[in-house]
Each structure stands twice: as C-alpha cells, then as structure tokens.
Short mmCIF file of C-alpha atoms in Angstrom, two decimals:
data_model
loop_
_atom_site.label_atom_id
_atom_site.label_comp_id
_atom_site.label_asym_id
_atom_site.label_seq_id
_atom_site.Cartn_x
_atom_site.Cartn_y
_atom_site.Cartn_z
CA MET L 137 111.96 76.67 91.28
CA ARG L 138 111.98 79.21 94.09
CA PRO L 139 109.91 79.47 97.29
CA LEU L 140 106.54 81.14 96.85
CA GLY L 141 107.61 84.00 99.13
CA VAL L 142 110.38 84.91 96.69
CA GLU L 143 108.04 84.60 93.71
CA LEU L 144 105.49 86.88 95.35
CA ALA L 145 108.12 89.54 96.04
CA PHE L 146 109.23 89.49 92.41
CA MET L 147 105.63 89.44 91.22
CA LEU L 148 104.92 92.58 93.22
CA GLN L 149 107.97 94.22 91.70
CA ASP L 150 106.75 93.18 88.23
CA ARG L 151 103.41 94.86 89.02
CA GLU L 152 105.34 98.10 89.76
CA VAL L 153 105.27 97.86 93.55
CA ASP L 154 108.43 99.56 94.82
CA THR L 155 107.56 100.09 98.50
CA VAL L 156 105.97 97.86 101.14
CA PHE L 157 105.24 98.49 104.81
CA GLY L 158 105.28 95.96 107.59
CA ILE L 159 106.99 93.97 110.30
CA PRO L 160 108.76 90.63 109.79
CA GLY L 161 107.85 87.81 112.15
CA VAL L 162 108.55 84.14 112.54
CA HIS L 163 105.51 83.27 110.43
CA ASN L 164 106.15 85.52 107.43
CA ILE L 165 109.93 85.64 107.06
CA GLU L 166 109.76 83.67 103.80
CA ILE L 167 108.32 86.63 101.91
CA TYR L 168 111.29 88.67 103.12
CA ARG L 169 113.66 86.26 101.40
CA GLY L 170 112.87 87.96 98.11
CA VAL L 171 112.33 91.61 99.11
CA GLU L 172 115.91 92.84 98.69
CA GLN L 173 116.49 90.64 95.64
CA ALA L 174 113.44 92.22 93.97
CA GLY L 175 114.67 95.74 94.79
CA ILE L 176 111.62 96.60 96.88
CA ARG L 177 111.98 99.20 99.63
CA HIS L 178 110.66 97.84 102.91
CA VAL L 179 109.63 100.32 105.61
CA LEU L 180 109.89 98.80 109.08
CA THR L 181 107.13 100.23 111.23
CA ARG L 182 106.74 100.13 114.99
CA HIS L 183 103.25 98.59 114.87
CA GLU L 184 101.08 96.97 112.21
CA GLN L 185 98.55 99.76 112.65
CA GLY L 186 101.28 102.18 111.63
CA ALA L 187 102.06 100.00 108.61
CA GLY L 188 98.45 100.14 107.45
CA PHE L 189 98.15 103.89 107.85
CA MET L 190 101.49 104.41 106.07
CA ALA L 191 100.27 102.27 103.17
CA ASP L 192 97.08 104.35 103.13
CA GLY L 193 99.04 107.61 102.99
CA TYR L 194 101.38 106.26 100.32
CA ALA L 195 98.40 105.16 98.20
CA ARG L 196 96.69 108.54 98.51
CA ALA L 197 99.89 110.38 97.60
CA THR L 198 100.82 108.24 94.60
CA GLY L 199 97.57 106.73 93.33
CA LYS L 200 99.29 103.33 93.53
CA PRO L 201 98.19 100.54 95.89
CA GLY L 202 99.72 100.55 99.36
CA VAL L 203 101.09 97.09 100.19
CA CYS L 204 101.66 95.62 103.65
CA PHE L 205 103.27 92.44 104.99
CA VAL L 206 101.98 91.23 108.36
CA ILE L 207 102.08 88.04 110.38
CA SER L 208 99.16 85.76 111.15
CA GLY L 209 96.91 86.40 114.12
CA PRO L 210 97.80 89.64 115.93
CA GLY L 211 99.57 91.03 112.87
CA LEU L 212 96.27 90.97 111.02
CA THR L 213 94.13 92.15 113.95
CA ASN L 214 96.49 95.09 114.50
CA ILE L 215 96.01 96.26 110.91
CA LEU L 216 92.24 95.86 110.79
CA THR L 217 91.64 99.49 111.79
CA PRO L 218 93.67 100.93 108.88
CA MET L 219 91.92 98.49 106.57
CA GLY L 220 88.56 99.73 107.79
CA GLN L 221 89.70 103.29 107.15
CA ALA L 222 90.87 102.40 103.64
CA TYR L 223 87.56 100.69 102.91
CA SER L 224 85.58 103.71 104.06
CA ASP L 225 87.68 106.20 102.09
CA SER L 226 88.17 104.12 98.91
CA VAL L 227 91.92 103.65 99.26
CA PRO L 228 93.68 100.82 97.35
CA MET L 229 95.50 98.66 99.92
CA LEU L 230 96.76 95.10 99.70
CA VAL L 231 97.50 93.32 102.99
CA ILE L 232 99.41 90.06 102.60
CA SER L 233 99.40 88.02 105.78
CA THR L 234 100.34 84.49 106.66
CA VAL L 235 97.80 82.13 108.17
CA LEU L 236 98.27 78.90 110.09
CA ASP L 237 98.32 75.80 107.91
CA GLU L 238 95.71 74.01 110.00
CA THR L 239 93.37 75.32 112.69
CA ALA L 240 90.50 72.82 112.99
CA ALA L 241 92.10 69.77 114.62
CA ARG L 242 94.65 71.48 116.82
CA ARG L 243 94.30 74.24 119.39
CA GLY L 244 96.95 76.45 120.90
CA PRO L 245 99.54 77.12 118.15
CA LEU L 246 101.18 80.52 118.04
CA HIS L 247 98.97 83.29 116.54
CA GLN L 248 95.97 81.01 116.14
CA MET L 249 92.63 82.58 115.26
CA ARG L 250 89.31 80.81 114.85
CA ASP L 251 88.62 82.53 111.54
CA GLN L 252 91.38 84.80 110.27
CA GLU L 253 89.87 85.03 106.81
CA GLY L 254 86.54 86.06 108.31
CA ALA L 255 88.21 88.71 110.45
CA GLY L 256 89.73 90.27 107.34
CA ARG L 257 86.39 90.17 105.58
CA THR L 258 84.83 92.49 108.19
CA VAL L 259 86.88 95.47 106.92
CA ALA L 260 88.17 94.47 103.48
CA ASP L 261 86.55 94.39 100.08
CA TRP L 262 87.42 90.72 100.09
CA SER L 263 89.45 88.35 102.25
CA GLU L 264 90.69 85.12 100.68
CA THR L 265 93.16 82.36 101.50
CA ALA L 266 95.53 81.13 98.78
CA ARG L 267 96.22 77.46 99.44
CA THR L 268 98.31 76.99 96.30
CA PRO L 269 100.88 79.20 94.54
CA GLU L 270 98.58 79.47 91.54
CA ALA L 271 95.77 80.76 93.75
CA ALA L 272 98.12 83.33 95.29
CA TYR L 273 99.09 84.62 91.83
CA GLN L 274 95.47 84.82 90.69
CA LEU L 275 94.31 86.61 93.81
CA LEU L 276 97.16 89.10 93.67
CA ASP L 277 96.36 89.95 90.04
CA ARG L 278 92.67 90.11 90.88
CA ALA L 279 93.44 92.72 93.54
CA PHE L 280 95.44 94.90 91.15
CA ALA L 281 92.82 94.55 88.43
CA GLU L 282 90.04 95.65 90.78
CA PHE L 283 92.09 98.61 92.02
CA LEU L 284 91.93 99.88 88.43
CA ALA L 285 88.50 98.74 87.32
CA VAL L 286 86.13 99.41 90.23
CA ARG L 287 85.97 101.44 93.39
CA PRO L 288 89.37 100.84 95.07
CA ARG L 289 89.19 99.25 98.48
CA PRO L 290 91.48 97.10 100.64
CA LYS L 291 92.04 93.41 99.88
CA SER L 292 93.18 90.84 102.43
CA LEU L 293 95.27 87.97 101.04
CA HIS L 294 96.20 85.14 103.42
CA VAL L 295 98.88 82.57 102.57
CA PRO L 296 99.47 79.47 104.71
CA ILE L 297 102.96 79.37 106.21
CA ALA L 298 103.95 76.10 104.56
CA VAL L 299 102.68 77.27 101.17
CA LEU L 300 104.66 80.51 101.44
CA GLY L 301 107.88 78.63 102.14
CA GLY L 302 107.27 75.82 99.65
CA GLU L 303 108.54 75.69 96.09
CA ALA L 304 106.37 77.36 93.50
CA PRO L 305 106.23 77.70 89.73
CA ALA L 306 107.27 81.06 88.31
CA PHE L 307 104.67 83.80 88.65
CA PRO L 308 102.82 84.76 85.45
CA ALA L 309 104.23 87.76 83.62
CA GLY L 310 102.10 90.76 82.77
CA GLY L 311 98.99 91.55 84.72
CA MET L 312 96.23 94.01 83.94
CA ALA L 313 97.33 96.98 81.86
CA GLU L 314 96.45 100.42 83.09
CA GLY L 315 93.18 101.75 81.89
CA GLN L 316 89.90 103.14 83.11
CA ILE L 317 86.34 102.05 83.52
CA GLY L 318 84.67 101.18 80.26
CA GLU L 319 82.99 104.17 78.68
CA THR L 320 79.50 103.05 79.51
CA TRP L 321 78.33 106.62 80.01
CA ASP L 322 78.23 107.67 76.34
CA GLY L 323 74.47 107.49 76.10
CA HIS L 324 74.01 109.74 79.14
CA ILE L 325 76.06 112.76 78.07
CA SER L 326 73.25 114.21 75.98
CA ALA L 327 70.84 113.94 78.92
CA LEU L 328 73.34 115.67 81.21
CA ALA L 329 73.99 118.36 78.62
CA GLN L 330 70.28 119.01 78.17
CA ALA L 331 69.70 119.27 81.92
CA LEU L 332 72.65 121.65 82.26
CA ARG L 333 71.48 123.92 79.44
CA GLN L 334 67.94 124.06 80.81
CA ALA L 335 68.97 124.80 84.40
CA ARG L 336 68.88 128.36 85.68
CA ARG L 337 70.75 127.42 88.85
CA PRO L 338 72.96 124.39 88.14
CA LEU L 339 75.18 123.24 91.00
CA PHE L 340 78.06 120.75 90.80
CA LEU L 341 79.00 118.80 93.92
CA PHE L 342 82.42 117.09 93.83
CA GLY L 343 83.66 114.36 96.16
CA GLY L 344 86.94 112.53 96.57
CA GLY L 345 86.19 110.38 93.54
CA ALA L 346 86.44 113.51 91.40
CA ARG L 347 89.94 114.46 92.58
CA TRP L 348 91.46 113.71 89.17
CA ILE L 349 89.43 116.54 87.62
CA GLY L 350 92.00 119.30 87.52
CA PHE L 351 90.24 121.63 85.09
CA ALA L 352 86.81 122.09 86.66
CA GLY L 353 87.29 125.76 87.57
CA PRO L 354 87.41 127.28 84.06
CA VAL L 355 84.63 125.00 82.81
CA LEU L 356 82.30 125.94 85.68
CA GLU L 357 83.02 129.63 85.09
CA ARG L 358 82.09 129.18 81.44
CA TRP L 359 78.83 127.59 82.49
CA ASN L 360 78.20 130.09 85.31
CA ALA L 361 77.49 127.06 87.48
CA ALA L 362 77.76 127.05 91.26
CA SER L 363 79.82 124.39 93.00
CA MET L 364 80.43 122.79 96.36
CA THR L 365 82.73 119.99 97.53
CA THR L 366 82.93 117.41 100.24
CA TYR L 367 86.01 117.54 102.46
CA ALA L 368 87.73 114.99 100.21
CA GLY L 369 86.83 116.94 97.07
CA ARG L 370 88.56 120.17 98.08
CA GLY L 371 90.74 121.56 95.33
CA VAL L 372 88.67 120.27 92.42
CA VAL L 373 87.41 123.85 92.23
CA PRO L 374 90.26 126.36 92.80
CA PRO L 375 90.19 128.92 95.63
CA GLY L 376 88.59 132.19 94.67
CA ALA L 377 86.21 130.75 92.08
CA PRO L 378 83.36 133.29 92.15
CA LEU L 379 80.49 130.79 92.32
CA HIS L 380 82.09 128.26 94.66
CA PHE L 381 80.38 127.53 98.00
CA GLY L 382 83.50 125.75 99.26
CA SER L 383 83.55 122.62 101.45
CA TYR L 384 80.81 123.69 103.85
CA LEU L 385 78.50 120.83 102.92
CA ALA L 386 78.26 119.67 106.54
CA ARG L 387 76.87 123.04 107.68
CA PRO L 388 73.19 122.47 108.57
CA SER L 389 72.15 125.44 106.46
CA SER L 390 73.90 124.09 103.38
CA ALA L 391 70.61 122.29 102.72
CA GLU L 392 69.04 125.70 102.15
CA ALA L 393 71.81 126.67 99.74
CA LEU L 394 71.42 123.40 97.84
CA SER L 395 67.69 124.00 97.62
CA ARG L 396 68.37 127.16 95.65
CA ALA L 397 69.71 124.98 92.82
CA ASP L 398 67.34 123.56 90.22
CA ALA L 399 69.73 120.78 89.11
CA ILE L 400 72.51 119.18 91.16
CA PHE L 401 75.27 117.16 89.50
CA VAL L 402 77.15 114.93 91.96
CA PHE L 403 80.53 113.62 90.82
CA GLY L 404 82.37 110.97 92.82
CA SER L 405 80.76 111.14 96.25
CA GLU L 406 78.57 108.70 98.14
CA LEU L 407 77.41 111.63 100.35
CA ALA L 408 78.01 109.58 103.48
CA GLN L 409 77.27 110.64 107.04
CA GLY L 410 80.80 112.03 107.40
CA ASP L 411 80.18 114.27 104.38
CA LEU L 412 76.80 115.64 105.45
CA TRP L 413 76.28 115.07 109.18
CA ARG L 414 72.61 114.75 108.43
CA GLU L 415 70.43 112.03 106.95
CA SER L 416 70.30 113.43 103.40
CA LEU L 417 71.17 116.42 101.26
CA GLY L 418 67.99 118.02 102.57
CA THR L 419 66.60 119.06 99.21
CA ASP L 420 64.31 117.56 96.57
CA THR L 421 66.19 119.29 93.74
CA ARG L 422 66.69 116.97 90.78
CA LEU L 423 69.90 115.00 91.26
CA PHE L 424 72.24 113.61 88.59
CA ARG L 425 74.88 111.27 89.98
CA VAL L 426 78.14 110.01 88.43
CA ASP L 427 79.90 107.21 90.32
CA ILE L 428 81.67 103.85 89.97
CA ASP L 429 79.85 102.26 92.90
CA ALA L 430 76.70 100.42 91.86
CA GLU L 431 75.39 100.49 95.44
CA VAL L 432 75.55 104.30 95.47
CA LEU L 433 73.87 104.51 92.08
CA ALA L 434 71.04 102.19 93.17
CA ARG L 435 69.66 104.74 95.61
CA PRO L 436 66.25 106.11 94.63
CA GLY L 437 65.44 109.66 93.59
CA GLN L 438 68.34 110.34 91.23
CA TYR L 439 69.51 110.00 87.63
CA PRO L 440 72.42 107.49 87.88
CA ILE L 441 75.41 107.33 85.52
CA TYR L 442 77.96 104.56 86.01
CA GLY L 443 81.33 105.93 85.02
CA ASP L 444 84.59 107.62 85.85
CA ALA L 445 84.09 111.16 87.18
CA PHE L 446 86.95 112.57 85.12
CA GLY L 447 85.77 110.95 81.89
CA VAL L 448 82.14 111.98 82.26
CA PHE L 449 83.00 115.57 83.22
CA ASP L 450 85.46 115.82 80.33
CA ASP L 451 82.87 114.55 77.84
CA LEU L 452 80.24 116.91 79.26
CA SER L 453 82.59 119.87 78.96
CA ARG L 454 83.16 119.02 75.28
CA SER L 455 79.45 118.58 74.70
CA VAL L 456 78.53 121.97 76.24
CA GLU L 457 81.24 124.26 74.89
CA GLU L 458 79.22 127.46 74.85
CA PRO L 459 78.89 129.91 77.77
CA LEU L 460 75.67 129.59 79.73
CA GLU L 461 73.54 132.18 81.48
CA THR L 462 72.37 131.39 85.01
CA ASP L 463 70.83 133.19 87.96
CA TRP L 464 73.72 132.63 90.39
CA THR L 465 75.59 135.71 91.60
CA PRO L 466 79.03 135.88 93.25
CA ALA L 467 77.61 138.20 95.92
CA GLU L 468 75.06 135.72 97.27
CA ILE L 469 77.63 132.93 97.40
CA ALA L 470 80.26 135.12 99.05
CA ALA L 471 77.75 136.18 101.70
CA THR L 472 76.82 132.59 102.40
CA ARG L 473 80.46 131.55 102.72
CA ALA L 474 81.21 134.43 105.06
CA ARG L 475 78.30 133.45 107.31
CA TRP L 476 79.46 129.84 107.48
CA LYS L 477 83.05 130.81 108.26
CA ALA L 478 81.86 133.07 111.08
CA GLU L 479 79.84 130.18 112.52
CA ILE L 480 82.93 127.97 112.63
CA ASP L 481 85.03 130.72 114.21
CA ALA L 482 82.43 131.06 116.95
CA GLU L 483 82.10 127.30 117.47
CA ARG L 484 85.84 126.61 117.71
CA PRO L 485 87.63 129.81 118.75
CA GLY L 486 91.26 130.26 117.84
CA ILE L 487 91.42 127.84 114.91
CA VAL L 488 90.27 129.90 111.91
CA PRO L 489 93.06 132.53 112.23
CA VAL L 490 95.67 129.75 112.33
CA CYS L 491 94.15 128.15 109.23
CA ASP L 492 94.16 131.46 107.38
CA ALA L 493 97.81 132.07 108.26
CA LEU L 494 98.91 128.60 107.20
CA SER L 495 96.86 128.64 104.00
CA ALA L 496 98.60 131.86 102.94
CA ALA L 497 102.12 130.75 103.88
CA LEU L 498 102.54 127.07 103.00
CA PRO L 499 103.98 125.99 99.64
CA GLU L 500 101.19 125.41 97.13
CA ASN L 501 101.90 121.70 96.70
CA THR L 502 102.01 120.88 100.42
CA MET L 503 100.22 117.61 101.17
CA ILE L 504 98.48 117.45 104.53
CA PHE L 505 97.43 114.43 106.59
CA SER L 506 95.18 115.21 109.54
CA ASP L 507 93.82 113.29 112.49
CA MET L 508 90.47 113.35 114.26
CA THR L 509 91.01 116.65 116.07
CA GLN L 510 89.10 119.90 116.48
CA PHE L 511 91.68 121.76 114.44
CA ALA L 512 91.07 119.51 111.44
CA TYR L 513 87.29 119.63 111.85
CA ALA L 514 87.36 123.40 111.43
CA ALA L 515 90.15 123.46 108.86
CA LYS L 516 88.38 121.06 106.50
CA GLU L 517 85.64 123.64 106.08
CA VAL L 518 87.50 126.95 105.99
CA TRP L 519 90.81 125.98 104.34
CA ASP L 520 90.53 125.81 100.54
CA MET L 521 93.03 123.66 98.65
CA PRO L 522 94.85 124.99 95.56
CA LYS L 523 94.38 121.64 93.81
CA PRO L 524 92.74 118.29 94.56
CA GLY L 525 94.28 115.39 96.43
CA LEU L 526 96.33 117.50 98.86
CA TRP L 527 94.44 117.06 102.15
CA HIS L 528 93.78 113.59 103.52
CA HIS L 529 91.64 112.89 106.57
CA PRO L 530 90.19 109.67 108.06
CA THR L 531 86.68 110.81 107.31
CA GLY L 532 84.60 107.68 106.98
CA PHE L 533 85.91 105.30 109.64
CA GLY L 534 86.94 108.18 111.86
CA THR L 535 89.94 106.57 113.48
CA LEU L 536 92.37 108.31 115.81
CA GLY L 537 96.10 107.96 115.25
CA TYR L 538 95.94 108.32 111.46
CA ALA L 539 97.88 111.51 110.76
CA LEU L 540 101.47 110.69 111.69
CA PRO L 541 101.87 107.28 110.00
CA ALA L 542 99.79 108.34 106.99
CA ALA L 543 102.00 111.40 106.57
CA ILE L 544 105.07 109.15 106.68
CA GLY L 545 103.66 107.08 103.85
CA GLY L 546 102.66 110.23 102.02
CA ALA L 547 106.14 111.69 102.37
CA LEU L 548 107.59 108.58 100.75
CA GLY L 549 105.28 108.99 97.77
CA HIS L 550 104.66 112.72 97.33
CA ASP L 551 107.01 114.87 95.28
CA GLY L 552 106.72 117.90 97.54
CA PRO L 553 106.35 118.98 101.17
CA VAL L 554 104.19 116.94 103.53
CA MET L 555 102.88 117.82 106.98
CA ALA L 556 100.83 116.10 109.67
CA ILE L 557 98.16 117.67 111.91
CA ALA L 558 97.15 115.85 115.07
CA GLY L 559 95.52 116.53 118.40
CA ASP L 560 97.37 115.87 121.63
CA TYR L 561 95.26 112.81 122.44
CA GLY L 562 95.00 111.12 119.04
CA PHE L 563 98.69 111.68 118.38
CA GLN L 564 99.49 109.27 121.19
CA TYR L 565 97.70 106.40 119.45
CA THR L 566 100.60 106.00 117.01
CA ILE L 567 103.25 108.16 118.64
CA GLN L 568 105.81 105.37 118.34
CA GLU L 569 105.98 105.94 114.58
CA LEU L 570 108.05 109.05 115.33
CA GLY L 571 110.84 106.49 115.43
CA THR L 572 110.04 105.38 111.88
CA ALA L 573 109.95 108.98 110.61
CA ALA L 574 113.26 109.78 112.33
CA GLU L 575 114.85 106.59 111.02
CA LEU L 576 113.84 107.55 107.48
CA GLY L 577 115.22 111.09 107.93
CA LEU L 578 111.93 112.68 106.81
CA SER L 579 111.62 116.48 106.84
CA LEU L 580 108.15 116.18 108.31
CA PRO L 581 106.54 118.95 110.37
CA ILE L 582 103.91 117.66 112.80
CA LEU L 583 101.50 120.33 114.00
CA LEU L 584 100.33 119.17 117.42
CA TRP L 585 97.11 120.92 118.50
CA ASP L 586 97.36 120.70 122.28
CA ASN L 587 94.29 121.55 124.35
CA ASN L 588 95.03 119.01 127.10
CA ALA L 589 91.78 117.22 126.43
CA LEU L 590 89.56 115.26 124.13
CA GLY L 591 88.24 118.67 123.22
CA GLU L 592 85.44 117.68 120.87
CA ILE L 593 84.05 115.09 123.28
CA ARG L 594 84.32 117.53 126.19
CA ASP L 595 82.40 120.18 124.26
CA ASN L 596 79.75 117.66 123.19
CA MET L 597 79.28 116.57 126.80
CA ILE L 598 78.83 120.15 127.92
CA SER L 599 76.38 120.80 125.08
CA ALA L 600 74.39 117.72 126.15
CA GLN L 601 74.43 118.90 129.78
CA ILE L 602 76.68 116.02 130.83
CA SER L 603 79.39 116.75 133.35
CA PRO L 604 82.68 116.27 131.42
CA VAL L 605 84.07 112.87 132.44
CA ALA L 606 87.26 111.14 131.24
CA VAL L 607 88.13 113.88 128.76
CA THR L 608 91.29 115.35 130.31
CA LEU L 609 94.72 113.77 130.26
CA LYS L 610 98.28 114.19 131.42
CA ASN L 611 100.43 114.80 128.38
CA PRO L 612 104.13 113.96 128.20
CA GLU L 613 106.81 116.60 128.10
CA TRP L 614 106.65 117.02 124.35
CA ARG L 615 110.08 118.62 124.07
CA HIS L 616 111.76 115.67 125.78
CA LEU L 617 109.72 113.17 123.82
CA ALA L 618 110.81 114.73 120.53
CA ALA L 619 114.42 114.72 121.66
CA ALA L 620 114.21 111.06 122.66
CA TYR L 621 113.30 110.17 119.08
CA GLY L 622 115.89 112.52 117.58
CA CYS L 623 113.25 114.93 116.31
CA GLY L 624 113.14 118.71 116.30
CA TYR L 625 110.77 120.63 118.56
CA ALA L 626 109.23 124.11 118.62
CA GLU L 627 106.53 126.10 120.39
CA PRO L 628 105.59 129.09 118.20
CA ALA L 629 104.77 132.32 120.03
CA SER L 630 102.84 133.93 117.14
CA LEU L 631 101.24 133.07 113.81
CA GLY L 632 104.25 134.49 111.99
CA ASP L 633 106.51 132.36 114.14
CA LEU L 634 104.40 129.29 113.33
CA THR L 635 104.61 129.70 109.56
CA ALA L 636 108.37 130.34 109.70
CA ILE L 637 108.93 127.24 111.83
CA LEU L 638 106.79 125.10 109.54
CA ASN L 639 108.57 126.18 106.39
CA SER L 640 111.97 125.55 108.00
CA ALA L 641 110.81 122.09 109.06
CA PHE L 642 110.24 121.13 105.43
CA THR L 643 114.03 121.07 104.92
CA ALA L 644 115.19 120.03 108.41
CA GLY L 645 116.24 116.51 107.49
CA ARG L 646 114.29 115.12 110.45
CA PRO L 647 110.73 115.32 111.81
CA THR L 648 109.79 118.44 113.79
CA LEU L 649 107.12 118.38 116.49
CA ILE L 650 105.41 121.78 116.64
CA ARG L 651 103.17 122.30 119.66
CA ALA L 652 100.39 124.85 119.20
CA THR L 653 97.57 125.74 121.58
CA PRO L 654 94.24 127.53 121.02
CA ALA L 655 95.84 130.67 122.50
CA LEU L 656 97.98 130.95 119.35
CA GLY L 657 94.99 132.02 117.26
CA ALA L 658 93.22 134.05 119.91
#
C-alpha cells in the first residue's frame, strides 16, 4: 500500500491530468510525494490566486479540467477568487486542498478555519471533505464525471492531513469515459425546424456554451438568418458574415435590433448581467433556448431545450437542409454595426484603432486573455474573432488580475501564440506571476494599457458628477520591473511598431511587457 497522496497523484495521471498548478506547504507535501513519479508537470506559482487563474486559463485553452494543489486555510482562501471566476464563467477546475484533522475541540493550530468546507462552498459547485481514501476516490471521479455531463464548474475537494499521509488502497482504474449529454433533445428538433422555417426574421444568439460550433457561418448563410454573440461567443460566426450583428449585445440599442427578429434562438448563454448590462434582452420576441443548465431553462417566457449546443445545432442543420428566404438584408446590419462601433470609439477614444490594427496583424490562432480594463471593454465589442474559444475574459465575476496568470496557463495548453491584455492597475494584482512566466521561458507578449488610473471608475465618477477620488496611482518604472524578472520590454511609437513588436514577442523565448497608452491610437 502507498500513502493516499501518492495514490491521488497517480489517479489524476490515470484520468489524463498532465499539469497541475499550486504551491507546496507543510500541510500538503504528501500529495507531492507522487507528482514526479506519476509524470505530472507541476507549475510553481507565486500565489494561490495565480495558481487558480492559471488553471482557469489552461482549462479554457485545452477543454480539460484545470487542477490545483493548495494548503489548508490561507491556501484555500487565496484561491477563492479564481474559483468564483471559474464558477461564473463555467470553467472546469478542481482544487484539492488539505484540511485540519480536527477543528472543534482545539483552537489555534496552524491554518485553522472555522469552516473550510463552507468557505469553498461559497464559490464552488460543491465543496466536500474526504475523510477516507475511498471517499477521496469517489469525489475525484464525481468531479470529472460532472465536468463532462453537466455545466462545468469548480469543485473543492478537502482531504484531512492525516488521511492524505496515511496508507490507502489502490485507486480504482477507469473513470467516466468521454461522452456528451444524453440526446434528450430529439423531440424538440422538429419544433425548432418549424419555427425556423416559419420565421421571416430569425436571429441566432450564441454564447460561450456554443463555442464548439465551428460551422455556424455557412449554415446561417444558407438559412439567411441573422446572428449575434455574447463576448464569450465571439468566433462562432466568422468575421465578415453578411448577416452578423457581432458581439454588440451590451449596446443599449441592441434591444431594438433584437426586436426586429420574429424568432430568437439562444444557444449556450445564460444572458447574464455581464452579457447584457440591462435587466433583460429588452424584447418580447419568441425565444427558443438551448442550454445544459436547468436553472437557466426554468426561466419563464421561453421554449426550453435541455441539450448540448453543438448537438442541437448540428441536428437542426441536418433537419433544415434547404435554403430559406428571410427579410434580413446585409445593408441594415452593416449600418447598425457601423453605428455601434462609432459609439464605442467616441466613448473610449484611442482604443478602436489599436484593436483594428491588432486584429489585422496577429496570427489567426492567437489566443488572448484579457483583464478588467477599458481596452478590453471596447475590444470585446469591436474585435471579431476568426474562430471560437480564442478570447477569454473574466466576464461574470469581474475580477482584476486575471489576464497574466490565465495567459500563462493558456500558453501551457494552447498550440499557438498566446497574449495577455491588462490595464496598469489590474496588472499589479498578480504582477508577481511574471516570475512564473519567465521561469517557464514563455514567449508571452503582455499588452499593458497604461492610463495611470482606474480609468473606467474615473470616467464613471465624472459621469455621475462625483469628483474623481482614489482613481490615480503611481506606477512602477515598467522597464526596470520587466528587467528585474528577466522579461523583455517595449514602448511602441506607432501602430505599425506595436504589431511588429507583438509578433516578435511570440518567438522571444521570454515574456515581453509592452506598454501602450491611449495616445498610441489617437
């Protein structure tokens, strides 16, 4: 028999986990006993928050669960923010933490919490303590099964220190085979097909749950159907599609555009506040909704279909093979898009030209991880993606400090170039992970949008007639900071200079910090 920590490491390897993120501590060293033996790559982060965001980025880039090892107490509390982000954005993440063996009768041990399991439950899909090896095995397999079978969200597995170091029986072989949600939607395809054929202005709205649909463009053109995406759904419909409204759903006047439709088909989006920035879609047009979240489907005023977005769309495309005639015209949609883009350019001067330059110059398969920054807020609307799953943003939880560590995780999982986009303030939340990126030798460009302020909050204060307070900051000398971590540094003087620097950074063999200011796009 081997210690449970060793068995868990080998069990993860058996379930095709090849990379974990975390920090070893006195309470969780037993799980590290088996990491090298199992051939698992461990990425040492500078903070547990960085570990969680890296696991998030890795999961988004690969489609596989991101796995983290953290200690009891502060190790778990430090990773709660990334777990909340993963929950909000439907990212599969497994956080394995130790927990004290006993907390009721004794006070004051190292890393003690009153209710560690309860703390995990506030941001995870579930938070459970495995008090036996058998329970640990069952909970681990439950996590992987649910990542495949239902809406993927983070799981928090706690293992008492003594249990982790104690002898354990061999872990069970196998696990849940890959598959998809049961095809419970068969009876609904005819209803969807009928509604589509009868509609004169059908509109398809794709969210992040539809990112596996890589063939929507030609099918929508055949149907002459209009389309729109959430930020997370960008790329499901290719750039240049003649009847595509783009990712302008959060524009207030998108409600008017949606009202022009006589049937709306929503695939893989809960249409949360971060998608709409208003209370509802703003239209009473008949709504057909495909999702794997029963809570989303339970909302009134819609025709709900429980199922996988890819599977339902594929079946619908086979059911309606003929071209359809509709009343949509490319001219009206192009005019609407142009008006929305002009609004954004006026609201956030200097950003749209930079987005246009980068969109034209970056390699097609570049994966982007952005932070909560004005640059990203504008870019998410005006920058079309050539295919889905390429731009990742902390939309739902809205946490600062996401971009850099998530891009590190993404770079370890994506077979192509990866870049990070952060604002000068949010970047400093997880700036220490520059050390992790440098240590890994990642060719990672980091576009730093530097306006010497919490720009969005400043502008909101001014708009609300509040004197701007606590929104300016003293930034470090970025050049020296980059050098201290062994990273490259650049300050582009023009848009052409920016694109050249970025493309060189993709092969630099180290991270490159690229400072850009609003003057660059003026």
